[in-house]
Tab-separated table of C-alpha atoms in Angstrom:
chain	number	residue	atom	x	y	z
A	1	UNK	CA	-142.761	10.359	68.913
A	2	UNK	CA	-142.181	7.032	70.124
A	3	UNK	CA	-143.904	5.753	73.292
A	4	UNK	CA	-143.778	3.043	76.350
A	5	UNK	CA	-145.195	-0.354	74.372
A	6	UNK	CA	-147.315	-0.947	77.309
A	7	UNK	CA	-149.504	2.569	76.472
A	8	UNK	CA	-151.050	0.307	73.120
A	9	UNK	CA	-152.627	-1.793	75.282
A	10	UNK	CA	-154.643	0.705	77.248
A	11	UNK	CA	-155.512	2.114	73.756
A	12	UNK	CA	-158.309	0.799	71.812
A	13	UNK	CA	-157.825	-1.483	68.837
A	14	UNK	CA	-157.646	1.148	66.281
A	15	UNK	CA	-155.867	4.184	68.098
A	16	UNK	CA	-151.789	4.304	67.729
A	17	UNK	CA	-149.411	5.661	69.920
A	18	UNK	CA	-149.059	8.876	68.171
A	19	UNK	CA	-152.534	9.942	68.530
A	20	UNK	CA	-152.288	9.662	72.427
A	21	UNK	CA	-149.434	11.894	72.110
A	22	UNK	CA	-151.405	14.276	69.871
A	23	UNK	CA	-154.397	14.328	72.087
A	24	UNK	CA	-151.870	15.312	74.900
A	25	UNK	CA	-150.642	17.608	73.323
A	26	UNK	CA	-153.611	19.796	73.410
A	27	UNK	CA	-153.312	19.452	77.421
A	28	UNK	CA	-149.851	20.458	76.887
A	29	UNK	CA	-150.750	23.655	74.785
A	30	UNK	CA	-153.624	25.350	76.720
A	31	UNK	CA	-152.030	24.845	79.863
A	32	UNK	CA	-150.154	28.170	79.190
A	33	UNK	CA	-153.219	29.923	79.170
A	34	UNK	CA	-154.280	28.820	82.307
A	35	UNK	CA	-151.125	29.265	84.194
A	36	UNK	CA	-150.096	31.984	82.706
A	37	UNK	CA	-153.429	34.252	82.504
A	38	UNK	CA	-155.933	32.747	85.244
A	39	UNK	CA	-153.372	31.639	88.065
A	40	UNK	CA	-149.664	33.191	87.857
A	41	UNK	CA	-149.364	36.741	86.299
A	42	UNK	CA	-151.737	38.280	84.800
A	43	UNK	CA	-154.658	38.442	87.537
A	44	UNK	CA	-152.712	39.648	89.924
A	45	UNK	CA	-151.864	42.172	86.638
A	46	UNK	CA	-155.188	42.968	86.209
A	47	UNK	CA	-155.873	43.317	90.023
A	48	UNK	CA	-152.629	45.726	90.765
A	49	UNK	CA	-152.213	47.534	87.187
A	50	UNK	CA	-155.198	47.491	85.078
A	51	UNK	CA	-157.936	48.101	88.091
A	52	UNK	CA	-155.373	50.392	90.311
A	53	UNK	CA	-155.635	48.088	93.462
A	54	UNK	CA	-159.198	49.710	93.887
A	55	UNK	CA	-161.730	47.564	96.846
A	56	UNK	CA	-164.146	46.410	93.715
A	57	UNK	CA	-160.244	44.767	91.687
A	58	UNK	CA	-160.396	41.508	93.110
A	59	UNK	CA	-164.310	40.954	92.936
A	60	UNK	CA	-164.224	42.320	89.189
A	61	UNK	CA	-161.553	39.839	87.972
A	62	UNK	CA	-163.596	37.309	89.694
A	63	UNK	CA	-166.677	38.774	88.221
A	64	UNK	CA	-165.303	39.008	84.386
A	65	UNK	CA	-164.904	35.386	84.815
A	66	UNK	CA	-167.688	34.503	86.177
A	67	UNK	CA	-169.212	35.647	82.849
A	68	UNK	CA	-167.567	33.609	80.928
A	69	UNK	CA	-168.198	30.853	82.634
A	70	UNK	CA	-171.947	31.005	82.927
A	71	UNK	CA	-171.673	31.164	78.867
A	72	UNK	CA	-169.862	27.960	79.213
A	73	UNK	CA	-172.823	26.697	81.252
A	74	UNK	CA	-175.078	27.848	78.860
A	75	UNK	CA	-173.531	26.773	75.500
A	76	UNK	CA	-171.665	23.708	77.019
A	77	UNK	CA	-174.227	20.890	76.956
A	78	UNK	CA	-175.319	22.710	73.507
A	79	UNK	CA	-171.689	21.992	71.880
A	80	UNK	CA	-171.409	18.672	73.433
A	81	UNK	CA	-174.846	17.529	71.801
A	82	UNK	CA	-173.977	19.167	68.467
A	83	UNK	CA	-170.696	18.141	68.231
A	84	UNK	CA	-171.713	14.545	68.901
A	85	UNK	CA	-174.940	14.595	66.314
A	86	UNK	CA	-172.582	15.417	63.820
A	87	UNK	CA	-169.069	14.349	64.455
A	88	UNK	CA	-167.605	17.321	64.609
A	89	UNK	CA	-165.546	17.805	67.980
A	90	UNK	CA	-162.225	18.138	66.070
A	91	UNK	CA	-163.498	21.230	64.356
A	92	UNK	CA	-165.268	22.864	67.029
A	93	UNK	CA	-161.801	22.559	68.767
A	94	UNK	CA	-160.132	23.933	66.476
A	95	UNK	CA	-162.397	27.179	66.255
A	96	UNK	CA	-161.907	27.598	70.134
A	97	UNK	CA	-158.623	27.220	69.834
A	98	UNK	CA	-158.088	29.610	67.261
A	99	UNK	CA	-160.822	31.919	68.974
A	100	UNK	CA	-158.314	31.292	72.636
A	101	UNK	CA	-155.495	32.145	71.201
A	102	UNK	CA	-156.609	35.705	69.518
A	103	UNK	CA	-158.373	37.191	72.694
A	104	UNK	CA	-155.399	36.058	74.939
A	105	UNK	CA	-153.117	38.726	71.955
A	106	UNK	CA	-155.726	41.095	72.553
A	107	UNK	CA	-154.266	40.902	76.120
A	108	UNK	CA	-151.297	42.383	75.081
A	109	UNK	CA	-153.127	46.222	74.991
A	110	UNK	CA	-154.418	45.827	78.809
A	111	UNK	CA	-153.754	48.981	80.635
A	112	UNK	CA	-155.013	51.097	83.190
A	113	UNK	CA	-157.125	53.259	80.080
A	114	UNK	CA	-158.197	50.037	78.633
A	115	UNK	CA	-160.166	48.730	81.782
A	116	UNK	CA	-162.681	47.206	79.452
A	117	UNK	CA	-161.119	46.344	76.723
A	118	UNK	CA	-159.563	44.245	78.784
A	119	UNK	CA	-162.548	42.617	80.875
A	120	UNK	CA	-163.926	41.938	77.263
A	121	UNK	CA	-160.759	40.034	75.935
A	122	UNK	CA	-160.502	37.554	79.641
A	123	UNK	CA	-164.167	36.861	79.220
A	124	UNK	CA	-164.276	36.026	75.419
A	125	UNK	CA	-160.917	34.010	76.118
A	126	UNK	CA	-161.931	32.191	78.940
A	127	UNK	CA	-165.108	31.316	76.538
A	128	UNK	CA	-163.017	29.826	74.046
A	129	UNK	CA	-160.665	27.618	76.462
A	130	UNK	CA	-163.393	26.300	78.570
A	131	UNK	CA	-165.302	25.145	75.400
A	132	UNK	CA	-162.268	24.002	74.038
A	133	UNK	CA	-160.964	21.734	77.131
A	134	UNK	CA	-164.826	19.761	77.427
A	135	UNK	CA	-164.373	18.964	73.996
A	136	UNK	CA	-161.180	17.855	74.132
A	137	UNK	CA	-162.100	15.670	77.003
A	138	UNK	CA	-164.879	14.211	74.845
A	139	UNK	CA	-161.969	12.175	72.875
A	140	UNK	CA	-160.616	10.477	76.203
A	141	UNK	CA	-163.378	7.389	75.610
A	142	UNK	CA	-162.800	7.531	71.987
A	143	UNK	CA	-159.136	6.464	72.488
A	144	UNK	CA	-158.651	4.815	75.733
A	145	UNK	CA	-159.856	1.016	77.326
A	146	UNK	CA	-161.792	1.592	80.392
A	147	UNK	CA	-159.418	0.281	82.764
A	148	UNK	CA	-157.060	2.754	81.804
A	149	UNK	CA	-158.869	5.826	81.366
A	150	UNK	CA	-157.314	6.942	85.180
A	151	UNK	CA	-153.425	6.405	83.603
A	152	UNK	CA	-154.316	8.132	80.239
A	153	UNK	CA	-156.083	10.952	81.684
A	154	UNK	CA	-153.115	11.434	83.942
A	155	UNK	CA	-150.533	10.936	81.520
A	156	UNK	CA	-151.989	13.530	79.308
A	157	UNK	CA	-153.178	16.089	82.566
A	158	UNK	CA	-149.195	15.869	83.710
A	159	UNK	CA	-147.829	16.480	80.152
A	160	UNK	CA	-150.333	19.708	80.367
A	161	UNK	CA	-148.525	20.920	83.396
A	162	UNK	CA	-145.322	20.109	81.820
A	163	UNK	CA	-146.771	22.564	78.856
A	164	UNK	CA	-147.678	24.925	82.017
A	165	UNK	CA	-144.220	24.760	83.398
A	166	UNK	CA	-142.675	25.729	79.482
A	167	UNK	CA	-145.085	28.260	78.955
A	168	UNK	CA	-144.168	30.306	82.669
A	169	UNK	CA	-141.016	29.137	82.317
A	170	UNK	CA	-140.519	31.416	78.820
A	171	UNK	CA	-142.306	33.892	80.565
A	172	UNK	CA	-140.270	34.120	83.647
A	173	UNK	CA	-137.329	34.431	81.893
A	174	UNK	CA	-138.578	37.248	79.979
A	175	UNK	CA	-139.917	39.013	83.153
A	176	UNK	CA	-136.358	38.629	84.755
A	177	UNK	CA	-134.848	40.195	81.738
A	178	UNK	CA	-137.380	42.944	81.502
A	179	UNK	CA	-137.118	43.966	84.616
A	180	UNK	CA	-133.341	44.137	84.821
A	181	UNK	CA	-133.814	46.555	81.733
A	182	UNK	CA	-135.728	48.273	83.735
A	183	UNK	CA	-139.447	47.976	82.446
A	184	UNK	CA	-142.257	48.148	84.637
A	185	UNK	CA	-144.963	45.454	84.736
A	186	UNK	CA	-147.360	46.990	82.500
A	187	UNK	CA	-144.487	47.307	80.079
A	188	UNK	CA	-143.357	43.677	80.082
A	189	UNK	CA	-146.557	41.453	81.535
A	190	UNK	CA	-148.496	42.542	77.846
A	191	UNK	CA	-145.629	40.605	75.900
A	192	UNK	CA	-146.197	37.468	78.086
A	193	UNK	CA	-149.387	37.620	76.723
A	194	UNK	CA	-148.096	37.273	73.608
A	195	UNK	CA	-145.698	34.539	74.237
A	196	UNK	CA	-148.894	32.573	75.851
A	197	UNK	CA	-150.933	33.000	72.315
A	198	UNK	CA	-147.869	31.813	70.515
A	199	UNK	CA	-147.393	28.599	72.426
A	200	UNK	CA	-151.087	27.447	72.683
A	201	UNK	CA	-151.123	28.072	68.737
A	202	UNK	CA	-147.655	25.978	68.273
A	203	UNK	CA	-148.296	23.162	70.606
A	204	UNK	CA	-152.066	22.584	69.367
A	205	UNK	CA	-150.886	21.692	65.910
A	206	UNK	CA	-149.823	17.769	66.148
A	207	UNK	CA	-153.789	17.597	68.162
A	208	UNK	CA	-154.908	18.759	64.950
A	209	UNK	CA	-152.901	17.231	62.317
A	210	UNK	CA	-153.215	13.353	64.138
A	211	UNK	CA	-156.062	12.734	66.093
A	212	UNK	CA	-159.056	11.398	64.293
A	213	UNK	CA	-162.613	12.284	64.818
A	214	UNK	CA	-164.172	8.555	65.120
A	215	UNK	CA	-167.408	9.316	65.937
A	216	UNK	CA	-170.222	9.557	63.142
A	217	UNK	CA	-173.080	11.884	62.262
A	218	UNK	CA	-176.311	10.176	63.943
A	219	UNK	CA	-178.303	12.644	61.743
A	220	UNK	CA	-176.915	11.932	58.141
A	221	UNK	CA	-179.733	13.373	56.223
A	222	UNK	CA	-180.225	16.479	58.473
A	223	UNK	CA	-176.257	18.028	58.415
A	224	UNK	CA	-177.087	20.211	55.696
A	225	UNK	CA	-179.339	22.140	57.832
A	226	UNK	CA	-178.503	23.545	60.466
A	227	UNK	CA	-181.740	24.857	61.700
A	228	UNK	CA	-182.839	21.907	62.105
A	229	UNK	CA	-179.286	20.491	64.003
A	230	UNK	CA	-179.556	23.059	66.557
A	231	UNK	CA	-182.884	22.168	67.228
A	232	UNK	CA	-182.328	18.131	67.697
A	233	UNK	CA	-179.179	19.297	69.629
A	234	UNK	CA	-181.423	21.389	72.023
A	235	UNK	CA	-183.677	18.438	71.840
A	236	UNK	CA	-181.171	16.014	73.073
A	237	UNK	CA	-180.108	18.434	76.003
A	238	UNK	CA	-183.493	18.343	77.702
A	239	UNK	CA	-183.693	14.379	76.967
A	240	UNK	CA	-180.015	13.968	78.870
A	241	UNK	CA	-181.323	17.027	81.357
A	242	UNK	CA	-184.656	15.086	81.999
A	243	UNK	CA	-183.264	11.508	81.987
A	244	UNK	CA	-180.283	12.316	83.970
A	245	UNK	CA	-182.468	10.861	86.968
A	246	UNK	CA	-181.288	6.823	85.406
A	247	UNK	CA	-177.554	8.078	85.916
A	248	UNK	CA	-177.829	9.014	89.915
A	249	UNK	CA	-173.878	8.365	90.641
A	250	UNK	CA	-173.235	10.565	87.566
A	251	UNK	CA	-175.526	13.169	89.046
A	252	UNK	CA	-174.293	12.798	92.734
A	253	UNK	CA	-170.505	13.212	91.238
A	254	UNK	CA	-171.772	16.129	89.114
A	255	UNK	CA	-173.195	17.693	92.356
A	256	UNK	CA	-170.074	16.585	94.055
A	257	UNK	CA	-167.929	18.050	91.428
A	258	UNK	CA	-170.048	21.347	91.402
A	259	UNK	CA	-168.711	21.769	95.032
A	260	UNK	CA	-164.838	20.358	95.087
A	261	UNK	CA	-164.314	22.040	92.130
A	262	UNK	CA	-165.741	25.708	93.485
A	263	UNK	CA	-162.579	25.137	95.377
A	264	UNK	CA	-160.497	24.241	93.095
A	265	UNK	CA	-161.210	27.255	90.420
A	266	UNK	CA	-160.678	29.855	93.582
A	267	UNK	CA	-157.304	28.468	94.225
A	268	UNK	CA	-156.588	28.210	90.588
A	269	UNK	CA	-158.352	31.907	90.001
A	270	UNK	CA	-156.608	33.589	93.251
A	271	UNK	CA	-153.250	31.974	93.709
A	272	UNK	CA	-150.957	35.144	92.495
A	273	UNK	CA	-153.546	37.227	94.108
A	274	UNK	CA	-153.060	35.992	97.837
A	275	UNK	CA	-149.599	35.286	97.630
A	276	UNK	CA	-148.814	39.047	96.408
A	277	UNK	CA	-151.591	40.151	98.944
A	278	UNK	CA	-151.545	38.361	101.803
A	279	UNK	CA	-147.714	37.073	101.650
A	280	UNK	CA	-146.583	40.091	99.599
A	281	UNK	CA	-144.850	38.040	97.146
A	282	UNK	CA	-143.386	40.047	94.430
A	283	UNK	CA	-144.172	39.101	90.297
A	284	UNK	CA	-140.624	36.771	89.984
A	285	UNK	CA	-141.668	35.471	93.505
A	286	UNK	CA	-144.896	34.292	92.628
A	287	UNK	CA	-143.829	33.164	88.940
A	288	UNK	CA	-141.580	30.799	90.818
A	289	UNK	CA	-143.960	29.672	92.990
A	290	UNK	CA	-146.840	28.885	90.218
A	291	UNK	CA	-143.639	27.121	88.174
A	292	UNK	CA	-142.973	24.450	91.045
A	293	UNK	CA	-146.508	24.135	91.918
A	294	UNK	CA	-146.991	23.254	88.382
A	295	UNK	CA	-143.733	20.529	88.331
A	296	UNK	CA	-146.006	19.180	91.484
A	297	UNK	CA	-149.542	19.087	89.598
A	298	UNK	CA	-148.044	17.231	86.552
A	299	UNK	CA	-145.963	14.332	89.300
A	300	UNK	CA	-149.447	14.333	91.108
A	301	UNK	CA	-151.650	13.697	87.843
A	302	UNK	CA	-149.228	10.796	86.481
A	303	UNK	CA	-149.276	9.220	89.807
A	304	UNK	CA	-152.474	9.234	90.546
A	305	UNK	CA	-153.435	8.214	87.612
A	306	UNK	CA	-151.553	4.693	88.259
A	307	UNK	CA	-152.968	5.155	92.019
A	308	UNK	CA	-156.513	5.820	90.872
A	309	UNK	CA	-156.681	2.357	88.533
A	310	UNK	CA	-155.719	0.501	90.763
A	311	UNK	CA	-157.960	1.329	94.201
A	312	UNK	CA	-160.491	2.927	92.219
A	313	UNK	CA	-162.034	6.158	91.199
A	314	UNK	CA	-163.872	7.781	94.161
A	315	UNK	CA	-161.549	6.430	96.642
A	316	UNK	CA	-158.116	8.459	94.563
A	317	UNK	CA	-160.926	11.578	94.383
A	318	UNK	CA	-161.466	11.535	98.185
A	319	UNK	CA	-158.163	11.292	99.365
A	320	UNK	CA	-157.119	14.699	96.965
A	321	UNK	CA	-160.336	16.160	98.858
A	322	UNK	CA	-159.005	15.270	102.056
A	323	UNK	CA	-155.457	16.732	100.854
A	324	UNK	CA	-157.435	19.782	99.448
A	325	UNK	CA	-158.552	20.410	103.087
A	326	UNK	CA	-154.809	20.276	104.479
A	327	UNK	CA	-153.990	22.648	102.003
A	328	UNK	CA	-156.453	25.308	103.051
A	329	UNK	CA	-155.231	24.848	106.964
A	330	UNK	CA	-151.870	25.599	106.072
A	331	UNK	CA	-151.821	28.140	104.080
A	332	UNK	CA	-154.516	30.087	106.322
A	333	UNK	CA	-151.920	29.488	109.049
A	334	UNK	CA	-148.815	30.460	107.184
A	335	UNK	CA	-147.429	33.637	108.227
A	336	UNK	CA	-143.886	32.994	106.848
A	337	UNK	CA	-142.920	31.771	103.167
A	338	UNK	CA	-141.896	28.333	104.090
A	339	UNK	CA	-145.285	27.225	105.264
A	340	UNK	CA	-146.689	28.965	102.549
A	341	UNK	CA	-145.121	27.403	100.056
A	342	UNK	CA	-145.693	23.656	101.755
A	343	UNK	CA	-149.173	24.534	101.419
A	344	UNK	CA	-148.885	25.280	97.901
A	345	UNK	CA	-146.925	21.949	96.911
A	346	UNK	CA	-149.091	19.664	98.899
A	347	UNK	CA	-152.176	21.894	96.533
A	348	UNK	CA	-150.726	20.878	93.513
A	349	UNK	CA	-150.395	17.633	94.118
A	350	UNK	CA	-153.969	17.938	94.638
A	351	UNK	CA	-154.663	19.995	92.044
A	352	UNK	CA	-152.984	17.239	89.306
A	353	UNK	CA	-154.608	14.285	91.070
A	354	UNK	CA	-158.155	15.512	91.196
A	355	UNK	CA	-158.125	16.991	87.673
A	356	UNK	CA	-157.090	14.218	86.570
A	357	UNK	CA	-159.319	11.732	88.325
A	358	UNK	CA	-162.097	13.453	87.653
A	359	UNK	CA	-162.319	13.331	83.960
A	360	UNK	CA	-161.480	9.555	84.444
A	361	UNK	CA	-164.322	9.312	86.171
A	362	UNK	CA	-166.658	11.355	83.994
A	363	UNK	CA	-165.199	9.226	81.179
A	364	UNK	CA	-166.301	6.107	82.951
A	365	UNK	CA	-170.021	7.106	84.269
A	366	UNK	CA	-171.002	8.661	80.567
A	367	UNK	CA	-172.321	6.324	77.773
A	368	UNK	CA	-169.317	5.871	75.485
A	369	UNK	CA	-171.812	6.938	71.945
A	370	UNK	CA	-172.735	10.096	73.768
A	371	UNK	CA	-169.177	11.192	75.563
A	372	UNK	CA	-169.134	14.596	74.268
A	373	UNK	CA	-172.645	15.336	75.823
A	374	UNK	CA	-171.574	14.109	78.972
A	375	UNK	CA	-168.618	15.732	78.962
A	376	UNK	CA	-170.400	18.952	78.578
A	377	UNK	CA	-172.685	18.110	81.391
A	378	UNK	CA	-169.227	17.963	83.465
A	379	UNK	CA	-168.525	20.907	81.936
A	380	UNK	CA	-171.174	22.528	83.075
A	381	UNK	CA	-170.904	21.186	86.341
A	382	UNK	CA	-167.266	22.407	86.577
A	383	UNK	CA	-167.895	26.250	85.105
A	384	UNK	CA	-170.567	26.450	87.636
A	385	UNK	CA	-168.170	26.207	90.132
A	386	UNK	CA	-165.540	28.049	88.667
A	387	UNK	CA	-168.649	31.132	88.945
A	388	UNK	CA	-169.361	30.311	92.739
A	389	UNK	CA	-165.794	29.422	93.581
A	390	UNK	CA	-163.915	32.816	92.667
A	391	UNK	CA	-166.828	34.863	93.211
A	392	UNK	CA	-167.658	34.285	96.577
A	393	UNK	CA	-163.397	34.509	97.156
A	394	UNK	CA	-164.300	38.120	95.920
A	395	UNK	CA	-167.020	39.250	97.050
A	396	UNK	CA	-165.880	37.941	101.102
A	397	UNK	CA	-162.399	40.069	100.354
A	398	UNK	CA	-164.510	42.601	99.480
A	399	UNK	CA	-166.607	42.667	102.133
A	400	UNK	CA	-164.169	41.663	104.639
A	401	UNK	CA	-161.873	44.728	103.327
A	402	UNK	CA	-159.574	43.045	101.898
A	403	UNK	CA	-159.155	40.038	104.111
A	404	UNK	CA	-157.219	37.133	102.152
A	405	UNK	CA	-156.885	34.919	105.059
A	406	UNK	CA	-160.949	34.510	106.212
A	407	UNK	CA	-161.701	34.385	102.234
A	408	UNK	CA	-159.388	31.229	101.600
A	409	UNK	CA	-161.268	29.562	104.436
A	410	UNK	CA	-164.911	29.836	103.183
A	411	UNK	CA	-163.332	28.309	99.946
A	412	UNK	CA	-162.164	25.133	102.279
A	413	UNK	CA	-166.179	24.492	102.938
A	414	UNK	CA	-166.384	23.616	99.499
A	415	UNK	CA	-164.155	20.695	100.008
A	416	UNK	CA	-165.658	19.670	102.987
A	417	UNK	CA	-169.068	19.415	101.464
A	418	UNK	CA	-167.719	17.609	98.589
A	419	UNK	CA	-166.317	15.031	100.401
A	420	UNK	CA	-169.023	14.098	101.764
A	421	UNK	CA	-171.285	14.150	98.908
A	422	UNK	CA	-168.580	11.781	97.471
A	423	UNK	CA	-169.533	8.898	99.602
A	424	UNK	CA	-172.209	8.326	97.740
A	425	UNK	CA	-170.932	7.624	94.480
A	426	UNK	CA	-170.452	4.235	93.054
A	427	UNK	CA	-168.622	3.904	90.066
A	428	UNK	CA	-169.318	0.239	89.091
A	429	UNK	CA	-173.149	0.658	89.577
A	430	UNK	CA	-172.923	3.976	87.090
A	431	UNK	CA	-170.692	1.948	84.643
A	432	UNK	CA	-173.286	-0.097	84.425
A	433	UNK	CA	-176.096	2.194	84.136
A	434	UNK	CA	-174.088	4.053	81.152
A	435	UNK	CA	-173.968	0.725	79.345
A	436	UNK	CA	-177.670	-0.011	79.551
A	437	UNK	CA	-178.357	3.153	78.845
A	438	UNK	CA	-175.809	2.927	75.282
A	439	UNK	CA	-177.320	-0.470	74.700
A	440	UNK	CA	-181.243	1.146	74.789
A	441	UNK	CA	-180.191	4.196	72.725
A	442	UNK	CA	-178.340	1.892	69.949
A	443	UNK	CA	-181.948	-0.120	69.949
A	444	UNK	CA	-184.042	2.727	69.268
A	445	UNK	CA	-182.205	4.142	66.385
């Protein structure tokens, strides 16, 4: 694939064009599973088929993935550590990626008698992509300048909406058909499944067969054993845990992040919920909806990105926060489809540019030799929220019976108090502090 001359020189040195494009790629190939499975079709599946519209459907899809997500926050920092001891992000990816794409076919069985089953195959997937997306994050430093970490992590965030956009966009067109043949949605929304699986395998494949794995083992003598690589990786957790103090803008943004991005994962989790719920979209309405939302993330992440190196960081972050907050008015107030679907453009614009600017950002504050780790911290961070997001969005519906419209605003508060934690991050002061940090590491080994 050939690309713009001026993307070599945001690359480092020894990274070609190609790889870019194959690191991409990966954005562009789980971004199906995502759409497809967390946002678009099949929650509001699981919540209207598989669970029977019973009070408890909402809070359990909420709950199955706030599972997987606190196994993400347990294994995360774990992975990151290992992975950069020994070098090895390229083939942990690849097992999550293979492990992804087989629980999302398991999908394809989820009925009504398979309640379980089911629960089982959205945690154990969810697992597998949220492992897989810190550590492909971990290769953003390994391939981009510093300066341009904002315009690469954009670049490849809108090419994964792009991927998004195919993915629904296949499905879509299969749901339209199905339904004209008559099938009901627990006759055709199984096959989507499938379809999902099949791109996220397809699209992955140029990650895997370009990109290079450029760090090196730090524990040459030891990668035989792996008792004893567990051990130094558990180690190294509690070192970054208990000297996380010497990074305080990275641990303000993580804290930051922990909030904005509760948020983020309940407008993510519960988008085809509340629009079939509280708007009473049908499944090709909603599709729709996700696939334009989606054409909006991937413009918002590419410009942005530009935006975001040139008046910095925190600044691009707290202007999607403020947009985050508009968002949340509007479509609390929207009674009629129009508004409704204002309030979900002007979200993903939001959703593209804050995704986006956030891994820059993580990118910039972590020590380049231990970018995995860090990445896992963020990671963490991030599948934190994506427990307290959704699952608060549940449990208020549920307690509320049923009420959409006062659960969507508890999940604006989380913007509100990220914003404001925001204001105290400085990204120049924790550039620095990574740096030092690298510099005093590389002296004691």
């Amino acid at each position: 694939m050939t690309m713009p001359k001026h993307f070599q020189t945001m690359l480092r040195p020894d990274v070609r064009p190609r790889e870019l494009w194959a690191w991409a790629m990966y954005d562009f190939a789980n971004s199906g599973y995502t759409t497809v499975v967390i946002t678009a079709l099949f929650n509001a599946y699981f919540v209207a088929v598989v669970a029977g519209n019973a009070p408890w459907a909402t809070f359990a899809w909420t709950a199955a993935l706030s599972v997987s997500y606190m196994l993400i926050v347990l294994s995360a920092p774990l992975i990151g550590a290992y992975a950069d001891l020994h070098a090895v992000k390229k083939k942990l990816l690849a097992i999550t990626t293979v492990g992804c794409v087989l629980f999302t076919s398991l999908l394809s069985f989820a009925q009504p008698d398979t309640l379980w089953l089911t629960i089982v195959c959205v945690i154990v997937s969810n697992f597998f992509f949220g492992s897989g997306e810190n550590l492909i994050a971990a290769f953003l430093p390994e391939i981009s300048k510093t300066r341009a970490m904002g315009r690469i992590s954009g670049w490849g965030w809108s090419l994964g909406y792009i991927g998004g956009l195919v993915t629904l966009g296949l499905c879509l067109m299969y749901v339209t058909w199905a339904e004209a043949q008559g099938q009901t949605a627990n006759q055709f929304v199984p096959i989507t499944m499938l379809i999902t699986a099949g791109i996220f395998a397809l699209a992955s494949i140029p990650t895997f067969l370009l990109l290079r794995e450029r760090a090196t083992p730090k524990m040459l003598e030891d990668r035989g054993n792996e008792g004893v690589a567990v051990g130094m990786a558990w180690f190294r957790v509690r070192q970054t845990m208990h000297n996380l103090r010497k990074f305080a803008d990275l641990r303000r943004f993580l804290l930051c992040s922990l909030f904005y991005q509760a948020g983020i994962q309940a407008v993510i989790t519960l988008t085809a919920v509340y629009a079939n719920q509280a708007m009473n979209f049908s499944i090709q309405q909603t599709l729709l909806l996700v696939l334009v939302v989606n054409l909006t993330a991937a413009v918002g992440a590419f410009l942005f990105g530009h935006v975001q190196d040139r008046i910095g960081h925190v600044k691009t972050i707290a202007l999607t926060l403020a947009g985050w907050i508009v968002t949340i008015l509007l479509a609390w107030a929207a009674r009629e489809p129009t508004l409704f679907w204002v309030a979900a453009n002007v979200a993903g614009l939001c959703l593209g540019a804050s995704q986006s600017a956030s891994r820059a950002l993580v990118g910039v504050l972590a020590p380049p030799s231990r970018a995995a780790e860090f990445f896992g911290l963020w990671g963490l961070a991030v599948k934190l929220a994506s427990v307290a997001g959704p699952l608060t969005y549940g449990a208020a519906t549920w307690l509320t019976g049923g009420n959409h419209r006062q659960s969507l605003l508890v999940t604006g508060s989380y913007f509100v108090i990220g914003l404001l934690l925001l204001s105290g991050v400085n990204a120049a002061r924790g550039r620095r502090a990574a740096l030092r940090a690298d510099r005093i590491q590389r002296l004691i080994l």
